[in-house]
Amino acid sequence: MNIKRPKRKTIMQLMMIVLAIFIIRAYQQQDLTTGQVPSFSSQTLSGEVINSSPLPDQGVLIHFWATWCPVCNLENDNIQAISKDFKVLNIAIQSGSDLEIQAHAEDNNMQLDNIINDQSGSISKLFGVKGTPSSFFVNTKGQIQFTEIGYVTTLGYRLRLWWAGL
């Protein structure tokens, strides 16, 4: 039996793709905020005022997303599963009016009480967000423990939240 082995060219192309992904990811994460969570105050779609300082006694996942982001839409079920067990603050970046985001949230079975419309992009700038989805894992002391850009599985979220002690 003759087994075909990958050609050197194919292996090099795969390595270049992996390298490109890591370079893009490093670029997107270079300006992300670390340390203490930036101070901001905003209102959720349900009307609740959220202040980042002080954060609640429990940790929180601050998740930046957009209605126009296909990866964010793909990841939505993971975020909704996590929000059943952990405090999650969803921040919609430049995704239209409150009504447009509310319609999107209702179509995708999202809770309205934890969604902030960052229409101007001011909160995302505080965090240094350049790409969506972006997630910040904040511990009980208000320190950003981990950051992630791009798709994260439900298990990936749970492991990071567990590791951060949230």
PDB file of C-alpha atoms in Angstrom, residues 3-165:
ATOM      1  CA  ILE A   3       0.646   6.173   1.493  1.00  0.00           C
ATOM      2  CA  LYS A   4       0.950   9.673   0.144  1.00  0.00           C
ATOM      3  CA  ARG A   5       2.841  12.011   2.395  1.00  0.00           C
ATOM      4  CA  PRO A   6       2.236  15.736   2.321  1.00  0.00           C
ATOM      5  CA  LYS A   7       4.560  17.541   0.027  1.00  0.00           C
ATOM      6  CA  ARG A   8       7.052  20.007   1.387  1.00  0.00           C
ATOM      7  CA  LYS A   9       5.206  22.838  -0.384  1.00  0.00           C
ATOM      8  CA  THR A  10       1.901  21.937   1.311  1.00  0.00           C
ATOM      9  CA  ILE A  11       3.549  21.807   4.726  1.00  0.00           C
ATOM     10  CA  MET A  12       5.202  25.187   4.151  1.00  0.00           C
ATOM     11  CA  GLN A  13       1.885  26.727   3.074  1.00  0.00           C
ATOM     12  CA  LEU A  14       0.166  25.454   6.215  1.00  0.00           C
ATOM     13  CA  MET A  15       2.985  26.804   8.348  1.00  0.00           C
ATOM     14  CA  MET A  16       2.655  30.208   6.674  1.00  0.00           C
ATOM     15  CA  ILE A  17      -1.092  30.275   7.364  1.00  0.00           C
ATOM     16  CA  VAL A  18      -0.523  29.432  11.034  1.00  0.00           C
ATOM     17  CA  LEU A  19       2.199  32.090  11.256  1.00  0.00           C
ATOM     18  CA  ALA A  20      -0.096  34.682   9.650  1.00  0.00           C
ATOM     19  CA  ILE A  21      -2.832  33.888  12.173  1.00  0.00           C
ATOM     20  CA  PHE A  22      -0.416  34.357  15.081  1.00  0.00           C
ATOM     21  CA  ILE A  23       0.893  37.644  13.651  1.00  0.00           C
ATOM     22  CA  ILE A  24      -2.618  39.025  13.146  1.00  0.00           C
ATOM     23  CA  ARG A  25      -3.603  37.919  16.645  1.00  0.00           C
ATOM     24  CA  ALA A  26      -0.506  39.535  18.168  1.00  0.00           C
ATOM     25  CA  TYR A  27      -1.272  42.773  16.313  1.00  0.00           C
ATOM     26  CA  GLN A  28      -4.875  42.801  17.525  1.00  0.00           C
ATOM     27  CA  GLN A  29      -3.857  42.132  21.127  1.00  0.00           C
ATOM     28  CA  GLN A  30      -0.937  44.562  21.351  1.00  0.00           C
ATOM     29  CA  ASP A  31      -2.955  47.539  22.635  1.00  0.00           C
ATOM     30  CA  LEU A  32      -5.505  45.672  24.742  1.00  0.00           C
ATOM     31  CA  THR A  33      -5.859  47.059  28.230  1.00  0.00           C
ATOM     32  CA  THR A  34      -4.256  45.060  31.012  1.00  0.00           C
ATOM     33  CA  GLY A  35      -4.273  45.531  34.776  1.00  0.00           C
ATOM     34  CA  GLN A  36      -7.142  47.467  36.333  1.00  0.00           C
ATOM     35  CA  VAL A  37     -10.405  47.681  34.369  1.00  0.00           C
ATOM     36  CA  PRO A  38     -10.863  51.171  32.854  1.00  0.00           C
ATOM     37  CA  SER A  39     -13.504  53.287  34.530  1.00  0.00           C
ATOM     38  CA  PHE A  40     -16.752  53.727  32.597  1.00  0.00           C
ATOM     39  CA  SER A  41     -20.454  54.076  33.224  1.00  0.00           C
ATOM     40  CA  SER A  42     -23.167  53.171  30.746  1.00  0.00           C
ATOM     41  CA  GLN A  43     -26.742  52.009  30.465  1.00  0.00           C
ATOM     42  CA  THR A  44     -27.828  48.558  29.319  1.00  0.00           C
ATOM     43  CA  LEU A  45     -30.609  48.054  26.789  1.00  0.00           C
ATOM     44  CA  SER A  46     -32.944  47.252  29.698  1.00  0.00           C
ATOM     45  CA  GLY A  47     -32.144  50.606  31.348  1.00  0.00           C
ATOM     46  CA  GLU A  48     -29.848  49.414  34.146  1.00  0.00           C
ATOM     47  CA  VAL A  49     -26.834  51.654  34.787  1.00  0.00           C
ATOM     48  CA  ILE A  50     -23.551  49.727  34.858  1.00  0.00           C
ATOM     49  CA  ASN A  51     -20.414  51.153  36.473  1.00  0.00           C
ATOM     50  CA  SER A  52     -17.086  49.444  35.994  1.00  0.00           C
ATOM     51  CA  SER A  53     -15.774  50.886  39.216  1.00  0.00           C
ATOM     52  CA  PRO A  54     -16.387  49.254  41.564  1.00  0.00           C
ATOM     53  CA  LEU A  55     -17.178  45.966  39.899  1.00  0.00           C
ATOM     54  CA  PRO A  56     -19.423  43.495  41.690  1.00  0.00           C
ATOM     55  CA  ASP A  57     -17.935  41.151  44.281  1.00  0.00           C
ATOM     56  CA  GLN A  58     -17.835  38.431  41.673  1.00  0.00           C
ATOM     57  CA  GLY A  59     -15.673  38.466  38.582  1.00  0.00           C
ATOM     58  CA  VAL A  60     -17.079  39.356  35.207  1.00  0.00           C
ATOM     59  CA  LEU A  61     -16.535  38.541  31.557  1.00  0.00           C
ATOM     60  CA  ILE A  62     -16.588  41.724  29.482  1.00  0.00           C
ATOM     61  CA  HIS A  63     -17.347  40.692  25.921  1.00  0.00           C
ATOM     62  CA  PHE A  64     -17.104  43.067  22.936  1.00  0.00           C
ATOM     63  CA  TRP A  65     -19.023  42.040  19.828  1.00  0.00           C
ATOM     64  CA  ALA A  66     -20.883  43.499  16.857  1.00  0.00           C
ATOM     65  CA  THR A  67     -24.085  42.646  15.028  1.00  0.00           C
ATOM     66  CA  TRP A  68     -22.215  42.746  11.700  1.00  0.00           C
ATOM     67  CA  CYS A  69     -19.505  40.311  12.888  1.00  0.00           C
ATOM     68  CA  PRO A  70     -20.055  36.737  11.592  1.00  0.00           C
ATOM     69  CA  VAL A  71     -17.676  35.240  14.193  1.00  0.00           C
ATOM     70  CA  CYS A  72     -19.580  37.047  16.966  1.00  0.00           C
ATOM     71  CA  ASN A  73     -22.851  35.582  15.710  1.00  0.00           C
ATOM     72  CA  LEU A  74     -21.277  32.131  15.567  1.00  0.00           C
ATOM     73  CA  GLU A  75     -19.976  32.541  19.127  1.00  0.00           C
ATOM     74  CA  ASN A  76     -23.262  33.876  20.557  1.00  0.00           C
ATOM     75  CA  ASP A  77     -24.467  30.497  21.864  1.00  0.00           C
ATOM     76  CA  ASN A  78     -21.204  30.088  23.799  1.00  0.00           C
ATOM     77  CA  ILE A  79     -21.657  33.495  25.454  1.00  0.00           C
ATOM     78  CA  GLN A  80     -25.294  32.760  26.311  1.00  0.00           C
ATOM     79  CA  ALA A  81     -24.294  29.421  27.896  1.00  0.00           C
ATOM     80  CA  ILE A  82     -21.596  31.142  29.975  1.00  0.00           C
ATOM     81  CA  SER A  83     -23.980  33.907  31.088  1.00  0.00           C
ATOM     82  CA  LYS A  84     -26.136  31.326  32.869  1.00  0.00           C
ATOM     83  CA  ASP A  85     -23.311  30.575  35.319  1.00  0.00           C
ATOM     84  CA  PHE A  86     -21.150  33.719  35.282  1.00  0.00           C
ATOM     85  CA  LYS A  87     -21.614  37.491  35.196  1.00  0.00           C
ATOM     86  CA  VAL A  88     -21.249  38.615  31.561  1.00  0.00           C
ATOM     87  CA  LEU A  89     -21.311  42.168  30.239  1.00  0.00           C
ATOM     88  CA  ASN A  90     -21.918  42.287  26.482  1.00  0.00           C
ATOM     89  CA  ILE A  91     -20.788  45.465  24.742  1.00  0.00           C
ATOM     90  CA  ALA A  92     -22.036  45.910  21.176  1.00  0.00           C
ATOM     91  CA  ILE A  93     -19.522  47.960  19.180  1.00  0.00           C
ATOM     92  CA  GLN A  94     -20.834  50.382  16.570  1.00  0.00           C
ATOM     93  CA  SER A  95     -23.767  48.152  15.713  1.00  0.00           C
ATOM     94  CA  GLY A  96     -26.511  50.720  15.199  1.00  0.00           C
ATOM     95  CA  SER A  97     -29.247  52.127  17.383  1.00  0.00           C
ATOM     96  CA  ASP A  98     -30.523  50.595  20.619  1.00  0.00           C
ATOM     97  CA  LEU A  99     -33.592  49.360  18.722  1.00  0.00           C
ATOM     98  CA  GLU A 100     -31.445  47.642  16.064  1.00  0.00           C
ATOM     99  CA  ILE A 101     -29.327  45.923  18.704  1.00  0.00           C
ATOM    100  CA  GLN A 102     -32.416  44.988  20.697  1.00  0.00           C
ATOM    101  CA  ALA A 103     -33.980  43.394  17.588  1.00  0.00           C
ATOM    102  CA  HIS A 104     -30.724  41.508  16.908  1.00  0.00           C
ATOM    103  CA  ALA A 105     -30.582  40.373  20.550  1.00  0.00           C
ATOM    104  CA  GLU A 106     -34.170  39.148  20.524  1.00  0.00           C
ATOM    105  CA  ASP A 107     -33.623  37.296  17.228  1.00  0.00           C
ATOM    106  CA  ASN A 108     -30.609  35.558  18.783  1.00  0.00           C
ATOM    107  CA  ASN A 109     -32.097  34.801  22.234  1.00  0.00           C
ATOM    108  CA  MET A 110     -29.776  37.234  24.031  1.00  0.00           C
ATOM    109  CA  GLN A 111     -30.546  38.799  27.409  1.00  0.00           C
ATOM    110  CA  LEU A 112     -31.115  42.557  27.185  1.00  0.00           C
ATOM    111  CA  ASP A 113     -30.129  43.296  30.787  1.00  0.00           C
ATOM    112  CA  ASN A 114     -26.414  42.770  30.140  1.00  0.00           C
ATOM    113  CA  ILE A 115     -25.997  44.467  26.733  1.00  0.00           C
ATOM    114  CA  ILE A 116     -24.506  47.944  26.359  1.00  0.00           C
ATOM    115  CA  ASN A 117     -24.635  49.784  23.040  1.00  0.00           C
ATOM    116  CA  ASP A 118     -21.202  51.326  22.473  1.00  0.00           C
ATOM    117  CA  GLN A 119     -22.426  53.238  19.427  1.00  0.00           C
ATOM    118  CA  SER A 120     -19.589  55.772  19.491  1.00  0.00           C
ATOM    119  CA  GLY A 121     -16.905  53.181  20.227  1.00  0.00           C
ATOM    120  CA  SER A 122     -15.729  55.049  23.336  1.00  0.00           C
ATOM    121  CA  ILE A 123     -15.784  52.019  25.664  1.00  0.00           C
ATOM    122  CA  SER A 124     -14.003  49.826  23.125  1.00  0.00           C
ATOM    123  CA  LYS A 125     -11.302  52.514  22.824  1.00  0.00           C
ATOM    124  CA  LEU A 126     -10.835  52.467  26.620  1.00  0.00           C
ATOM    125  CA  PHE A 127     -10.093  48.750  26.357  1.00  0.00           C
ATOM    126  CA  GLY A 128      -7.949  49.049  23.213  1.00  0.00           C
ATOM    127  CA  VAL A 129     -10.233  46.777  21.217  1.00  0.00           C
ATOM    128  CA  LYS A 130      -9.327  46.565  17.522  1.00  0.00           C
ATOM    129  CA  GLY A 131     -11.220  43.436  16.562  1.00  0.00           C
ATOM    130  CA  THR A 132     -14.341  41.530  17.455  1.00  0.00           C
ATOM    131  CA  PRO A 133     -15.116  39.429  19.291  1.00  0.00           C
ATOM    132  CA  SER A 134     -12.845  40.474  22.162  1.00  0.00           C
ATOM    133  CA  SER A 135     -13.194  39.150  25.697  1.00  0.00           C
ATOM    134  CA  PHE A 136     -11.769  40.391  28.985  1.00  0.00           C
ATOM    135  CA  PHE A 137     -11.793  38.105  32.004  1.00  0.00           C
ATOM    136  CA  VAL A 138     -11.904  40.313  35.104  1.00  0.00           C
ATOM    137  CA  ASN A 139     -11.240  38.862  38.556  1.00  0.00           C
ATOM    138  CA  THR A 140     -12.947  39.867  41.816  1.00  0.00           C
ATOM    139  CA  LYS A 141     -10.329  42.579  42.449  1.00  0.00           C
ATOM    140  CA  GLY A 142     -11.161  44.385  39.197  1.00  0.00           C
ATOM    141  CA  GLN A 143      -7.978  43.191  37.457  1.00  0.00           C
ATOM    142  CA  ILE A 144      -8.032  41.909  33.891  1.00  0.00           C
ATOM    143  CA  GLN A 145      -6.786  38.350  34.243  1.00  0.00           C
ATOM    144  CA  PHE A 146      -6.997  37.209  30.600  1.00  0.00           C
ATOM    145  CA  THR A 147      -7.870  38.630  27.188  1.00  0.00           C
ATOM    146  CA  GLU A 148      -8.966  36.808  24.064  1.00  0.00           C
ATOM    147  CA  ILE A 149      -9.674  37.956  20.535  1.00  0.00           C
ATOM    148  CA  GLY A 150     -11.640  35.805  18.149  1.00  0.00           C
ATOM    149  CA  TYR A 151     -13.761  32.723  18.557  1.00  0.00           C
ATOM    150  CA  VAL A 152     -13.655  30.943  21.911  1.00  0.00           C
ATOM    151  CA  THR A 153     -15.498  27.717  22.675  1.00  0.00           C
ATOM    152  CA  THR A 154     -17.792  27.352  25.679  1.00  0.00           C
ATOM    153  CA  LEU A 155     -15.207  25.059  27.248  1.00  0.00           C
ATOM    154  CA  GLY A 156     -12.506  27.641  26.537  1.00  0.00           C
ATOM    155  CA  TYR A 157     -14.547  30.313  28.322  1.00  0.00           C
ATOM    156  CA  ARG A 158     -15.243  28.026  31.269  1.00  0.00           C
ATOM    157  CA  LEU A 159     -11.585  27.071  31.651  1.00  0.00           C
ATOM    158  CA  ARG A 160     -10.414  30.701  31.553  1.00  0.00           C
ATOM    159  CA  LEU A 161     -13.115  31.744  34.020  1.00  0.00           C
ATOM    160  CA  TRP A 162     -12.162  28.855  36.307  1.00  0.00           C
ATOM    161  CA  TRP A 163      -8.463  29.712  36.015  1.00  0.00           C
ATOM    162  CA  ALA A 164      -9.184  33.367  36.805  1.00  0.00           C
ATOM    163  CA  GLY A 165     -11.110  32.223  39.880  1.00  0.00           C
TER     164      GLY A 165
END
